[in-house]
CSV table of C-alpha atoms in Angstrom, one decimal:
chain,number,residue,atom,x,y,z
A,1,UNK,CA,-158.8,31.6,-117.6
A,2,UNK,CA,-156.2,30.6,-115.1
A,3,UNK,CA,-156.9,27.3,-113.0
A,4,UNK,CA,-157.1,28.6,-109.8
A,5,UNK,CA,-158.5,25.2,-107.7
A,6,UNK,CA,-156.5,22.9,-107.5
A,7,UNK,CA,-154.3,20.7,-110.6
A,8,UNK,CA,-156.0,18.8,-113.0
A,9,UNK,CA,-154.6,14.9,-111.3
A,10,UNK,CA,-156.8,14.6,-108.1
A,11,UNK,CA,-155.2,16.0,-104.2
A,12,UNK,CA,-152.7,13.7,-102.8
A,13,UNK,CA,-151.3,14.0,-99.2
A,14,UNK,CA,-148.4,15.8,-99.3
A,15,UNK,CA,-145.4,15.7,-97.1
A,16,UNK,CA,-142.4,17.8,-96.9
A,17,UNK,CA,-139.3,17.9,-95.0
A,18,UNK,CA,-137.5,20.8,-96.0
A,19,UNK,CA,-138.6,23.9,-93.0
A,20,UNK,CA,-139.5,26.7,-95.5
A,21,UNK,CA,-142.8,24.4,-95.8
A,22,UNK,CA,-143.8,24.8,-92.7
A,23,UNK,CA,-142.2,28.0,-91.3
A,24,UNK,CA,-143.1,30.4,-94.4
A,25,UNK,CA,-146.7,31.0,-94.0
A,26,UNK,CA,-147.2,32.3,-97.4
A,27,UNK,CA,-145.5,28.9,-99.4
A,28,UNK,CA,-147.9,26.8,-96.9
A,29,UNK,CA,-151.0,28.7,-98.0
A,30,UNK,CA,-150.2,28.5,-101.6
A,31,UNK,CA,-149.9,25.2,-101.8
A,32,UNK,CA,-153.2,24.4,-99.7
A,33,UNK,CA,-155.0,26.7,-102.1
A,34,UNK,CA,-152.9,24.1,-104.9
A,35,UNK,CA,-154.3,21.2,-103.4
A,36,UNK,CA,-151.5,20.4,-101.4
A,37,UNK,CA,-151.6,21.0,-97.8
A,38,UNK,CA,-148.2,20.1,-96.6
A,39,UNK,CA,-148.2,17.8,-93.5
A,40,UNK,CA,-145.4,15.8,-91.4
A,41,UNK,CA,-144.6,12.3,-91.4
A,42,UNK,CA,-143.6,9.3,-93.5
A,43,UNK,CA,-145.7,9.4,-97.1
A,44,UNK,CA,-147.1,6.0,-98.5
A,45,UNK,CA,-147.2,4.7,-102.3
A,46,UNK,CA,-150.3,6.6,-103.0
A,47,UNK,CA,-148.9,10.0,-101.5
A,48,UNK,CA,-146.4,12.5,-102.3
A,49,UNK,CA,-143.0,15.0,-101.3
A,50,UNK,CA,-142.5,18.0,-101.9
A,51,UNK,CA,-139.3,19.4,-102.5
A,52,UNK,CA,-138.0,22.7,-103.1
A,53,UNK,CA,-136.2,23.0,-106.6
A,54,UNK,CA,-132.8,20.9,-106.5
A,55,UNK,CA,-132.0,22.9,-103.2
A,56,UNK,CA,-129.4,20.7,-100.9
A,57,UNK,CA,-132.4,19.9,-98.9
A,58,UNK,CA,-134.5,18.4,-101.2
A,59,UNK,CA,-132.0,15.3,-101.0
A,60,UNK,CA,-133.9,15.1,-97.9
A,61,UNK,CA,-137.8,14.7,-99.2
A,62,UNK,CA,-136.1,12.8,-102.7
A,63,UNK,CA,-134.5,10.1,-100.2
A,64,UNK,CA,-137.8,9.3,-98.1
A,65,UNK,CA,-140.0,9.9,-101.4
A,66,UNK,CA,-137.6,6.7,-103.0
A,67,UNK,CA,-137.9,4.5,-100.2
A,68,UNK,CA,-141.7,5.1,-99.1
A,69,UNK,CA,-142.5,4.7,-103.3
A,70,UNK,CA,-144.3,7.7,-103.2
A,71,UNK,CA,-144.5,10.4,-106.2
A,72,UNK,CA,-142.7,13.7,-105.9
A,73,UNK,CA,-143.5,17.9,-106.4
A,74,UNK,CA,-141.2,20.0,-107.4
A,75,UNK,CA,-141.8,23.7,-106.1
A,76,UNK,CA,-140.2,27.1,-106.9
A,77,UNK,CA,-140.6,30.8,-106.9
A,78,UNK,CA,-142.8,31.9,-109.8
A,79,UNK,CA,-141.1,33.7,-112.6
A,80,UNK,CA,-142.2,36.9,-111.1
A,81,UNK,CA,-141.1,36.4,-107.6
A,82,UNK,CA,-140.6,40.1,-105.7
A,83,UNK,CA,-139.0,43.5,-105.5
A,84,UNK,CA,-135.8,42.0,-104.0
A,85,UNK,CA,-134.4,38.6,-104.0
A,86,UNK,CA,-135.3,36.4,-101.4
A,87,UNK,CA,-131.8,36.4,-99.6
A,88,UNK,CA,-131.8,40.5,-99.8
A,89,UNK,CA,-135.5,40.9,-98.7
A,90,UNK,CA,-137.7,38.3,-96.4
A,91,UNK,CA,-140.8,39.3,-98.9
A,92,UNK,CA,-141.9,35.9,-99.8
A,93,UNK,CA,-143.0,34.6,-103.6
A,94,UNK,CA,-146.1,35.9,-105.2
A,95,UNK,CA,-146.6,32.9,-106.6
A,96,UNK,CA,-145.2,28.9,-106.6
A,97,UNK,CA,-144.4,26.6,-109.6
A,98,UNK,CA,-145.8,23.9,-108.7
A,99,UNK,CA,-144.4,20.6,-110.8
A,100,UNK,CA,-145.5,16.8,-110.1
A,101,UNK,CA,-142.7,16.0,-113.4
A,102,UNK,CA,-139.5,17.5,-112.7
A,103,UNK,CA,-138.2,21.0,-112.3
A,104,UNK,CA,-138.6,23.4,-115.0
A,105,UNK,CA,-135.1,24.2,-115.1
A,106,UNK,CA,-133.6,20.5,-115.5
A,107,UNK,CA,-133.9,20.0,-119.7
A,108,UNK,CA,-132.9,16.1,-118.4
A,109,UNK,CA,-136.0,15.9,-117.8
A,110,UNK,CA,-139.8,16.4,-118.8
A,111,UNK,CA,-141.3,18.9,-116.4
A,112,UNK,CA,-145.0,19.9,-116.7
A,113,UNK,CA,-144.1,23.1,-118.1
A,114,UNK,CA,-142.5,21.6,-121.5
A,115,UNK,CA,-145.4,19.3,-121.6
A,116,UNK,CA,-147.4,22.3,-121.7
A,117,UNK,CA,-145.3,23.9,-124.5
A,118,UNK,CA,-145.0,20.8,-126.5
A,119,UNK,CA,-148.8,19.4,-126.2
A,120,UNK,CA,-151.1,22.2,-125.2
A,121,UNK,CA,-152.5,24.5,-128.3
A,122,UNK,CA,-151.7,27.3,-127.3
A,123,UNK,CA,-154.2,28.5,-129.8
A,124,UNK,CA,-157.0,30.5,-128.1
A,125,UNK,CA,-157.4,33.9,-129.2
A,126,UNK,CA,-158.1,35.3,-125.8
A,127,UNK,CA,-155.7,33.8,-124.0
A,128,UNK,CA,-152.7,34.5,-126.9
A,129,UNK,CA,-154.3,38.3,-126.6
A,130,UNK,CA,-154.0,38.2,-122.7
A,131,UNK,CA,-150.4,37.1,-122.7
A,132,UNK,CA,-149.4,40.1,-125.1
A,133,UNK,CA,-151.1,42.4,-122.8
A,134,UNK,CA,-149.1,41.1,-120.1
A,135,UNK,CA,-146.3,41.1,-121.7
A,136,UNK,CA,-146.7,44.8,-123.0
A,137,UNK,CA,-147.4,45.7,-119.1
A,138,UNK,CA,-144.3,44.0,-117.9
A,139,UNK,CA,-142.3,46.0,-120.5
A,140,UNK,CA,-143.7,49.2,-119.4
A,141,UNK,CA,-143.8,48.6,-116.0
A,142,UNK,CA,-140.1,47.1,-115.6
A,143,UNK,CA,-141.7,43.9,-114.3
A,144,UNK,CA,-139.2,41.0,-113.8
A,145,UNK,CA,-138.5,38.5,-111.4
A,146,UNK,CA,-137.0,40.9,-109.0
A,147,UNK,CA,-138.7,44.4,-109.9
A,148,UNK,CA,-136.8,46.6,-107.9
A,149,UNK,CA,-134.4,49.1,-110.1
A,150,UNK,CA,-133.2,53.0,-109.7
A,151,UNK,CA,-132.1,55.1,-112.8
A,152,UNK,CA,-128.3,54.4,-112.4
A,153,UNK,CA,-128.0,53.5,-116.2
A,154,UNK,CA,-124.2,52.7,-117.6
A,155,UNK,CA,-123.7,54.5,-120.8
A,156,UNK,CA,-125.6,53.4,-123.7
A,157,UNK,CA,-124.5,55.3,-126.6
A,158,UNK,CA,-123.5,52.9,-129.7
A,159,UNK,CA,-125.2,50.4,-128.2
A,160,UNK,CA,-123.5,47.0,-126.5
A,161,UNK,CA,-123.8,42.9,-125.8
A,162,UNK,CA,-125.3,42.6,-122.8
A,163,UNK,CA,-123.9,39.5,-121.2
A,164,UNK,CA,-126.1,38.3,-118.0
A,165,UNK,CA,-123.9,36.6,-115.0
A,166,UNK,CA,-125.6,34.3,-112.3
A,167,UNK,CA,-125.0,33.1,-109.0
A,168,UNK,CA,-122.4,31.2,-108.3
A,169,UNK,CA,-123.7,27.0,-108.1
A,170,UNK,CA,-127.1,28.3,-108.4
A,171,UNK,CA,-129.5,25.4,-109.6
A,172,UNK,CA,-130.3,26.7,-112.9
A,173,UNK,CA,-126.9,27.0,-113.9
A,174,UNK,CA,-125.9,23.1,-112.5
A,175,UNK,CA,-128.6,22.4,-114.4
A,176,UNK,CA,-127.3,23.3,-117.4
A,177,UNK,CA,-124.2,22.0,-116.7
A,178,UNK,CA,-122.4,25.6,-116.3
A,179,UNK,CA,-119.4,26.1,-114.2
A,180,UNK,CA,-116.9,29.0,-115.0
A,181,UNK,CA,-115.6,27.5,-118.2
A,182,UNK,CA,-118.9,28.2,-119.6
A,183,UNK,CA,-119.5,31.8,-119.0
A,184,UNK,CA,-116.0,32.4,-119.9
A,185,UNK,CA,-116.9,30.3,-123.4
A,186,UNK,CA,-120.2,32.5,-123.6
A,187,UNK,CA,-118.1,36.0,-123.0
A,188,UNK,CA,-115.3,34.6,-125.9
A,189,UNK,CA,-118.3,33.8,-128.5
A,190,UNK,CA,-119.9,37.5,-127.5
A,191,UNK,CA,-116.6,39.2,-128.1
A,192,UNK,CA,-116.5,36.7,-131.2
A,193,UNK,CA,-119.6,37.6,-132.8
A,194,UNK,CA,-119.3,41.4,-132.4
A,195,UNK,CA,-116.0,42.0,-132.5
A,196,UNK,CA,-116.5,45.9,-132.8
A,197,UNK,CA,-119.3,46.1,-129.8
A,198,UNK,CA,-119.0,47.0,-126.2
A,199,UNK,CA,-119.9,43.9,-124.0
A,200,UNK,CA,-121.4,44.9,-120.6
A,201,UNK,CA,-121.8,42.1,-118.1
A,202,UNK,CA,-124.7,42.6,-115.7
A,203,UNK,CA,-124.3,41.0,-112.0
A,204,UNK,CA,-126.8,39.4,-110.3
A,205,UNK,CA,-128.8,41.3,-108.0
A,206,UNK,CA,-128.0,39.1,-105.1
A,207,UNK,CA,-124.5,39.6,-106.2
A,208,UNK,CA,-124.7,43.3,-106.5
A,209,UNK,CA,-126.1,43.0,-102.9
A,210,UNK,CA,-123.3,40.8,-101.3
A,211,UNK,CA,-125.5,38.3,-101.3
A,212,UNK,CA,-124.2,35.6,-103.9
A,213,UNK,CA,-120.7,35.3,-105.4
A,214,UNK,CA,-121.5,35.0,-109.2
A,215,UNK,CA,-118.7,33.8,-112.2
A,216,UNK,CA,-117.8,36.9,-113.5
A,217,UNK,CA,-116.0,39.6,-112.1
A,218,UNK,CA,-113.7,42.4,-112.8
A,219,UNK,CA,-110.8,40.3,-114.4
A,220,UNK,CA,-113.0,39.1,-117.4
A,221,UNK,CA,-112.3,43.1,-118.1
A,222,UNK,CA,-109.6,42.0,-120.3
A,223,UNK,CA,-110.1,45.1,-122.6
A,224,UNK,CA,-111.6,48.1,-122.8
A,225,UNK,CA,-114.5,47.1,-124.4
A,226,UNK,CA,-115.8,45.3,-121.6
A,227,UNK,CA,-116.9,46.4,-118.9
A,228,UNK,CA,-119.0,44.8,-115.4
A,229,UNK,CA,-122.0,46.6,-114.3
A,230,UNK,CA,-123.3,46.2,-110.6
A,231,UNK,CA,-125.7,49.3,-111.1
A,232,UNK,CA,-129.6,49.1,-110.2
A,233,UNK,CA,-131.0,50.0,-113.5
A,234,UNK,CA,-134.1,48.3,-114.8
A,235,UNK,CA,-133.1,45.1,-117.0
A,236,UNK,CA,-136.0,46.1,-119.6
A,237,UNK,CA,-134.1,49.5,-120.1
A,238,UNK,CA,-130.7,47.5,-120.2
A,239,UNK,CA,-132.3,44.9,-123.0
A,240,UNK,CA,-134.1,48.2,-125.1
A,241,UNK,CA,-130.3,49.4,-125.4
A,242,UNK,CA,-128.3,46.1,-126.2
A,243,UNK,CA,-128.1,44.7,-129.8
A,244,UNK,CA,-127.5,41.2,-128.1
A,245,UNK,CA,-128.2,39.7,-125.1
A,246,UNK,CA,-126.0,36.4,-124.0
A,247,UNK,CA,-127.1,34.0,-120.7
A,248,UNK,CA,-126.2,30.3,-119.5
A,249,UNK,CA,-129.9,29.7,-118.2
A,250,UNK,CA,-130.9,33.0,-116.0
A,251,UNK,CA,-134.7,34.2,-116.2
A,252,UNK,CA,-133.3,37.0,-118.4
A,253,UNK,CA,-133.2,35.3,-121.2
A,254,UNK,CA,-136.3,34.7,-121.1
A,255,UNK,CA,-137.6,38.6,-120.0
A,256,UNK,CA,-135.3,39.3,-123.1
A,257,UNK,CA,-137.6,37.0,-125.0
A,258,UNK,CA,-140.7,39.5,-124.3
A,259,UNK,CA,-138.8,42.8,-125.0
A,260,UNK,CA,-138.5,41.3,-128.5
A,261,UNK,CA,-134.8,40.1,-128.3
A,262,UNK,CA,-133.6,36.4,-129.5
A,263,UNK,CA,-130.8,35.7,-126.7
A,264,UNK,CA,-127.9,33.6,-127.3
A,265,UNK,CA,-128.1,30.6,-124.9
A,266,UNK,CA,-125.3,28.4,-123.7
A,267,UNK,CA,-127.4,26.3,-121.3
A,268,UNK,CA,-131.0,24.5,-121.5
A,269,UNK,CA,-133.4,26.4,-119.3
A,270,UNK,CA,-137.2,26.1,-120.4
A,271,UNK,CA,-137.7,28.8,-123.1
A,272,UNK,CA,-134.7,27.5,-125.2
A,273,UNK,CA,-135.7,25.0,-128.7
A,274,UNK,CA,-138.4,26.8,-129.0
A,275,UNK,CA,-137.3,28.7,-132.2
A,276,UNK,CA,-137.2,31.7,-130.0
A,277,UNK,CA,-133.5,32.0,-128.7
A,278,UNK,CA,-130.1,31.1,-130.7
A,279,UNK,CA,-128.9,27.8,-128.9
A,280,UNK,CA,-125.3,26.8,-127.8
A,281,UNK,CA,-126.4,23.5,-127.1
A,282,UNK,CA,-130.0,22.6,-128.3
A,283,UNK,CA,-132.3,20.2,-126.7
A,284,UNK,CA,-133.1,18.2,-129.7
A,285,UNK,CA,-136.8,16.4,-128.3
A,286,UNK,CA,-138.0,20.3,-128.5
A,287,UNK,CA,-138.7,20.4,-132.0
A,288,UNK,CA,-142.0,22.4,-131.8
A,289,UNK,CA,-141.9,25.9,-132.6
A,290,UNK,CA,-143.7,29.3,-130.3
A,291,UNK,CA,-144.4,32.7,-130.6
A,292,UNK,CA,-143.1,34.7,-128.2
A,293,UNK,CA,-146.9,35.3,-126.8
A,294,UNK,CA,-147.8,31.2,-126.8
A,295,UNK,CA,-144.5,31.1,-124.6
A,296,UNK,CA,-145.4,33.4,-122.4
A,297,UNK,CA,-149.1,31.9,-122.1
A,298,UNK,CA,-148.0,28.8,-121.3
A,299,UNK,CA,-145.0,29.5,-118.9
A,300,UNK,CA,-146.9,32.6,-117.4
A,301,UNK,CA,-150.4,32.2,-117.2
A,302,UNK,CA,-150.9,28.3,-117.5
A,303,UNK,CA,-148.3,27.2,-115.1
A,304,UNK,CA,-148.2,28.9,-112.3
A,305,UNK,CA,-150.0,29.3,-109.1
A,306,UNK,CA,-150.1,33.0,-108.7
A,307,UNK,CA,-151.9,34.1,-105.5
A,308,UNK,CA,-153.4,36.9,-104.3
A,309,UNK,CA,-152.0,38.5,-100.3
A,310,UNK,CA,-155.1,40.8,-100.6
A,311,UNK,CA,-157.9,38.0,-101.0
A,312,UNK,CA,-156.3,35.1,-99.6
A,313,UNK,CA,-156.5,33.4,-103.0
A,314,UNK,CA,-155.0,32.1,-106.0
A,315,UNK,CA,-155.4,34.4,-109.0
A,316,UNK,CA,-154.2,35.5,-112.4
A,317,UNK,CA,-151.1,37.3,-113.7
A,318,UNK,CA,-152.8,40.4,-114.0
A,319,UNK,CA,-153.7,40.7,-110.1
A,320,UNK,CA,-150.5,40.0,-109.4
A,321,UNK,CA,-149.2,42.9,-112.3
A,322,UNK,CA,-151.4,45.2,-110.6
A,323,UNK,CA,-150.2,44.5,-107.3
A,324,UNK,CA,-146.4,44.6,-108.6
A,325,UNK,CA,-146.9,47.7,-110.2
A,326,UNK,CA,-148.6,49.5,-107.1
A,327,UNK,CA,-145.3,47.6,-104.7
A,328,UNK,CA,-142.9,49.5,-107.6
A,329,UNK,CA,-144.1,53.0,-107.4
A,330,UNK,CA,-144.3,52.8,-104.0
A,331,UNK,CA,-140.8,51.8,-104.1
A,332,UNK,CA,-139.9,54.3,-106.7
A,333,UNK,CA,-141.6,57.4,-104.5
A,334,UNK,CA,-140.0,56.2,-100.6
A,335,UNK,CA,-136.7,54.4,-101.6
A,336,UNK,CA,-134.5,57.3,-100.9
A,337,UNK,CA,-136.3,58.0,-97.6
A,338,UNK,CA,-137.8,61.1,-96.2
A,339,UNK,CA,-137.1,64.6,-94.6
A,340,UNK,CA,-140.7,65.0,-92.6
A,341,UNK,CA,-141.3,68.4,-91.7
A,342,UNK,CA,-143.8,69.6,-88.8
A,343,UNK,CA,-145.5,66.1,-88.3
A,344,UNK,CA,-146.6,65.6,-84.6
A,345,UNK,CA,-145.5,63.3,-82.5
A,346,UNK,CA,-148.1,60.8,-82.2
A,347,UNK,CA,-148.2,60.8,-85.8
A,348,UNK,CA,-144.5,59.9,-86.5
A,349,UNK,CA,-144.8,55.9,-86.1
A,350,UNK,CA,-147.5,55.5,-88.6
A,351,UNK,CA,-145.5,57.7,-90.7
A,352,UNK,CA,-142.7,55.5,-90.4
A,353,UNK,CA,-145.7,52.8,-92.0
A,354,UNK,CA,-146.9,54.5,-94.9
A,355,UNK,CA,-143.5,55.9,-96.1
A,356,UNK,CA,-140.2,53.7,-94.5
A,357,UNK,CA,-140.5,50.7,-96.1
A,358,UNK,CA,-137.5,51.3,-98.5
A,359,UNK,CA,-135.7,54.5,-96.7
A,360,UNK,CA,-135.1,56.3,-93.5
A,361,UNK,CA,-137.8,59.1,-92.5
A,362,UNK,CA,-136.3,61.6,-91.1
A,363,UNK,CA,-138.2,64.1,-88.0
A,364,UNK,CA,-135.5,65.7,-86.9
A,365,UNK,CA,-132.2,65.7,-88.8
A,366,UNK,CA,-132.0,65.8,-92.7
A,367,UNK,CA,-130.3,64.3,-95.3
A,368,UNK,CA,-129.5,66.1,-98.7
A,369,UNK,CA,-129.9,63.3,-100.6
A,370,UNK,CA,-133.5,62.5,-99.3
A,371,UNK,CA,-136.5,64.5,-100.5
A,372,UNK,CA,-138.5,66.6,-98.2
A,373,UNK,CA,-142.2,66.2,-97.2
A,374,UNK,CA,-144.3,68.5,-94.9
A,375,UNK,CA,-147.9,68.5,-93.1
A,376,UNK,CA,-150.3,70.3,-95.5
A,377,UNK,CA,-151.4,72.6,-93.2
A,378,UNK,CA,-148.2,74.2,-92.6
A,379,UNK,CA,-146.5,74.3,-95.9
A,380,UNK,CA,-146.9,78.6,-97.7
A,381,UNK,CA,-147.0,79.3,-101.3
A,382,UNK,CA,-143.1,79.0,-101.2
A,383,UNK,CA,-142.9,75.6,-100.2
A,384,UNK,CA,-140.8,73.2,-102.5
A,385,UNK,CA,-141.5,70.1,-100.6
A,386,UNK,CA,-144.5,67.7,-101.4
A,387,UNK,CA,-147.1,68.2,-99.2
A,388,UNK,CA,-148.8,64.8,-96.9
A,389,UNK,CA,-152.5,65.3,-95.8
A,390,UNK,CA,-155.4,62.6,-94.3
A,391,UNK,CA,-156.9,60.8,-97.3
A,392,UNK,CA,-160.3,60.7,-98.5
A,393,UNK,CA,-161.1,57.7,-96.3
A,394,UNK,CA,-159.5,58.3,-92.9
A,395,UNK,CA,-161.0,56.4,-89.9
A,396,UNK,CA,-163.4,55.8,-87.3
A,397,UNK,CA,-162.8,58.7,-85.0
A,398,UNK,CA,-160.6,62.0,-85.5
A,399,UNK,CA,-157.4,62.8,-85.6
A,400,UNK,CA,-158.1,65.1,-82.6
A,401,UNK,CA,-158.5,61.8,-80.9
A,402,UNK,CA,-155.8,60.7,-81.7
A,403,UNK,CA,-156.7,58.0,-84.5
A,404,UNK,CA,-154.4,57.1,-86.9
A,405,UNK,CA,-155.7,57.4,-90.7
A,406,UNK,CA,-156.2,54.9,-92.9
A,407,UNK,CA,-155.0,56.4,-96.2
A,408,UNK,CA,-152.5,59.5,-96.4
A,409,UNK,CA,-152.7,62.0,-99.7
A,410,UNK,CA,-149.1,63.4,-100.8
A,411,UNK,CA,-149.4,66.4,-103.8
A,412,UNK,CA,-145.5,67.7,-105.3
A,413,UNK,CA,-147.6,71.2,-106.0
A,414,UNK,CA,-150.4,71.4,-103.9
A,415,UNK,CA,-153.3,69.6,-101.6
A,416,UNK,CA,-156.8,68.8,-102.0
C-alpha cells in the first residue's frame, strides 16, 4: 500500500515563500496531510523550504533556505495532474511530488524518486500486479497528465514518428539542457532513422491553447512528410498509431513507456537509463535495469502524494483513476454544450451545475453543433434528443417546492 501519513524522515517546520503555498487551498492541504504544513517566517538549521520545482520563484525559498542552513522540498504537480493544464484551467493538482533530494526532473542530481528506482525492490507481487492494473486503466481510459482529448485524430494510415514538442523554457526541458538546437537535432535523427515515415509533431496542450510558445512550429514543415498537429486527440490513441515516439524530457515519454513503446530520448528526465527508452545522452550512474510495471510502481504509486477532494485525504492511484475517469466522461458527455428544451425556469441555474462545466447550455437559442436534451416528461415517442429526469436520490423536499435535486438521470432512448 501507498504511504498515505506522512514521509518516512520525521515532520519538519516547513516554510515557503512562493504564494501558490498559501493562496491554493488544495497544495496547502496536501502538504499538511504530507507532514508539512507550510508556515511564514525565517526557517532555522533544523527546518526546512519549500520550493516549487525550479520555478523563478523558488530562487526566493533556495536563497533564505542557504543562508538560514536549513534543508529544502522540492514540490510539483503529480504525473497525473488534471483535465487541463494549469495555465488553461484553475483546477488544481490531484496530487504533489513531494521531494526533500532534488527535483525529479534534474538528472544533476539525486532526487528521491531515482533513489526509489535504484534501491527499492521493486519486487512485491501485489504491488508489481497493482501497477499493471493501473497502467492497463490509464491506457483504456486515456489517462495522462492532462486527460482532456476530443476525437479530432490526424490521419493515421501507414503509420508515422510521432515527435512530442514542449513548452518553450519550461523546467524539464532546461533541465535537460534543451534549447531549439536540440529539438531540431531530435526532428533530424527522426527523419534519419525513418527516412520513408511520416513525422507528426504534437504541440503542447498549453501551446495548442495559446498558452505556451513551444520550439517547434510550422517551418520545421520542411517537406511533406512532416507535418504539426495542434488537434485534441487522445495521446494514447496518437502513441497506439506511431511506430516511434521521439521527446527531449516531456511526461510523454514516459506515458509512451506504458502503452508499450521504447521512446527515443534526447534529454534526461526520470524514466530514462532505465533500459526502457533509447537514450541520446545516457545518465551513466543509472545502471540498474526496470520493467515497465516496477517503473511505474515506483514513480506512480511509491512517490507520490495523491489525495483525495472527496475525503479530504491522501489516497492511492486508483481513487484518483476512478475519480479521473468519472471527471473524463463527464467531460466527454457536456463539452460541446447543450440545447435544453422545456426546463423551467427555477430549474435552469442548477442546470447550468450539473451540465456547463465544459460548454454553453443553451434555454433559448440553439446551436447546431451542440446536442439537444429535454425534460422527460415532455419528450413523445419521436423525440431524438436525450432525455434529463430527477435521480433516484433527489432531496429533502419536492420539486413542487421548489428544491433543487441532488442527482439528475439523462437516457439517449428513454427514462426510468
Amino acid at each position: 500500500m501507498g504511504d498515505f501519513g506522512q514521509d518516512d524522515m520525521p515532520p519538519m517546520r516547513t516554510y515557503a515563500y512562493t504564494g501558490g503555498f498559501f493562496t491554493q487551498r488544495r497544495i496547502r492541504r496536501i502538504m499538511e496531510l504530507s507532514g508539512h504544513p507550510i508556515r511564514f517566517g525565517l526557517p532555522n538549521s533544523n527546518d526546512c523550504v519549500a520550493v516549487w520545482g525550479n520555478s523563478p520563484r523558488a530562487h526566493r525559498g533556495i536563497t533564505v533556505a542557504q543562508k538560514r542552513q536549513a534543508s529544502l522540498i522540492y514540490v510539483e504537480d503529480a504525473f497525473i495532474r488534471s483535465l487541463f493544464p494549469a495555465r488553461q484551467s484553475a483546477t488544481p493538482p490531484k496530487g504533489l511530488l513531494i521531494d526533500r533530494s532534488a527535483n525529479h526532473f534534474d538528472a544533476s542530481k539525486i532526487s528521491d524518486l531515482e533513489r526509489i528506482l535504484t534501491q527499492d525492490p521493486l519486487d512485491h507481487g501485489g504491488d508489481l500486479q497493482r501497477a499493471r492494473d493501473a497502467m492497463a486503466r490509464m491506457r483504456s481510459s486515456k489517462i495522462s497528465k492532462y486527460s482532456a482529448h476530443g476525437t479530432d485524430m490526424p490521419d493515421t494510415r501507414g503509420g508515422y514518428v510521432l515527435v512530442i514538442d514542449q513548452t518553450r523554457d519550461d523546467a524539464a526541458v532546461l533541465a535537460s539542457k534543451g534549447d531549439d538546437a536540440l529539438f531540431s537535432e531530435m526532428l533530424y535523427c527522426a527523419q534519419e532513422n525513418h527516412p520513408n515515415q511520416r513525422i507528426i509533431i504534437k504541440t503542447h496542450p498549453e501551446t495548442r491553447a495559446g498558452k505556451r510558445a513551444g520550439y517547434f512550429t510550422a517551418a520545421h514543415c520542411t517537406t511533406d512528410k512532416i507535418s504539426l498537429y495542434s488537434g485534441d486527440a487522445s495521446i494514447w490513441d496518437l502513441m497506439e498509431n506511431a511506430i516511434a515516439v521521439y521527446t527531449v524530457s516531456s511526461t510523454v515519454g514516459f506515458e509512451a513507456i506504458i502503452a508499450g513503446h521504447r521512446p527515443h530520448v534526447f534529454g534526461n528526465p526520470f524514466y530514462a537509463g532505465w533500459g526502457l527508452t533509447h537514450d541520446a545522452f545516457p545518465v551513466q550512474r543509472r545502471q540498474r535495469r526496470l520493467t515497465a510495471a516496477q517503473l511505474f510502481l515506483g514513480a506512480m504509486i511509491r512517490y507520490p502524494k495523491w489525495y483525495d477532494v472527496y475525503t479530504d485525504q491522501l489516497c492511492e492511484i486508483e481513487t484518483i483513476l476512478d475519480q479521473t475517469e468519472a471527471e473524463l466522461r463527464a467531460y466527454n458527455e457536456d463539452r460541446l454544450g447543450w440545447n435544453a428544451q422545456h426546463i423551467r425556469l427555477w430549474k435552469r441555474h442548477h442546470f447550468r451545475t450539473f451540465f456547463g462545466a465544459y460548454g454553453p447550455v443553451r434555454f433559448r437559442t440553439t446551436s447546431p453543433t451542440q446536442p439537444t436534451m429535454i425534460w422527460a416528461n415532455r419528450a413523445t415517442s419521436q423525440t431524438q434528443s436525450t432525455r434529463v429526469e430527477d435521480g433516484f436520490i433527489r432531496s429533502r423536499g419536492l420539486g413542487a417546492d421548489l428544491i433543487p435535486p441532488l442527482s439528475l438521470v439523462t437516457d439517449k432512448s428513454g427514462i426510468y
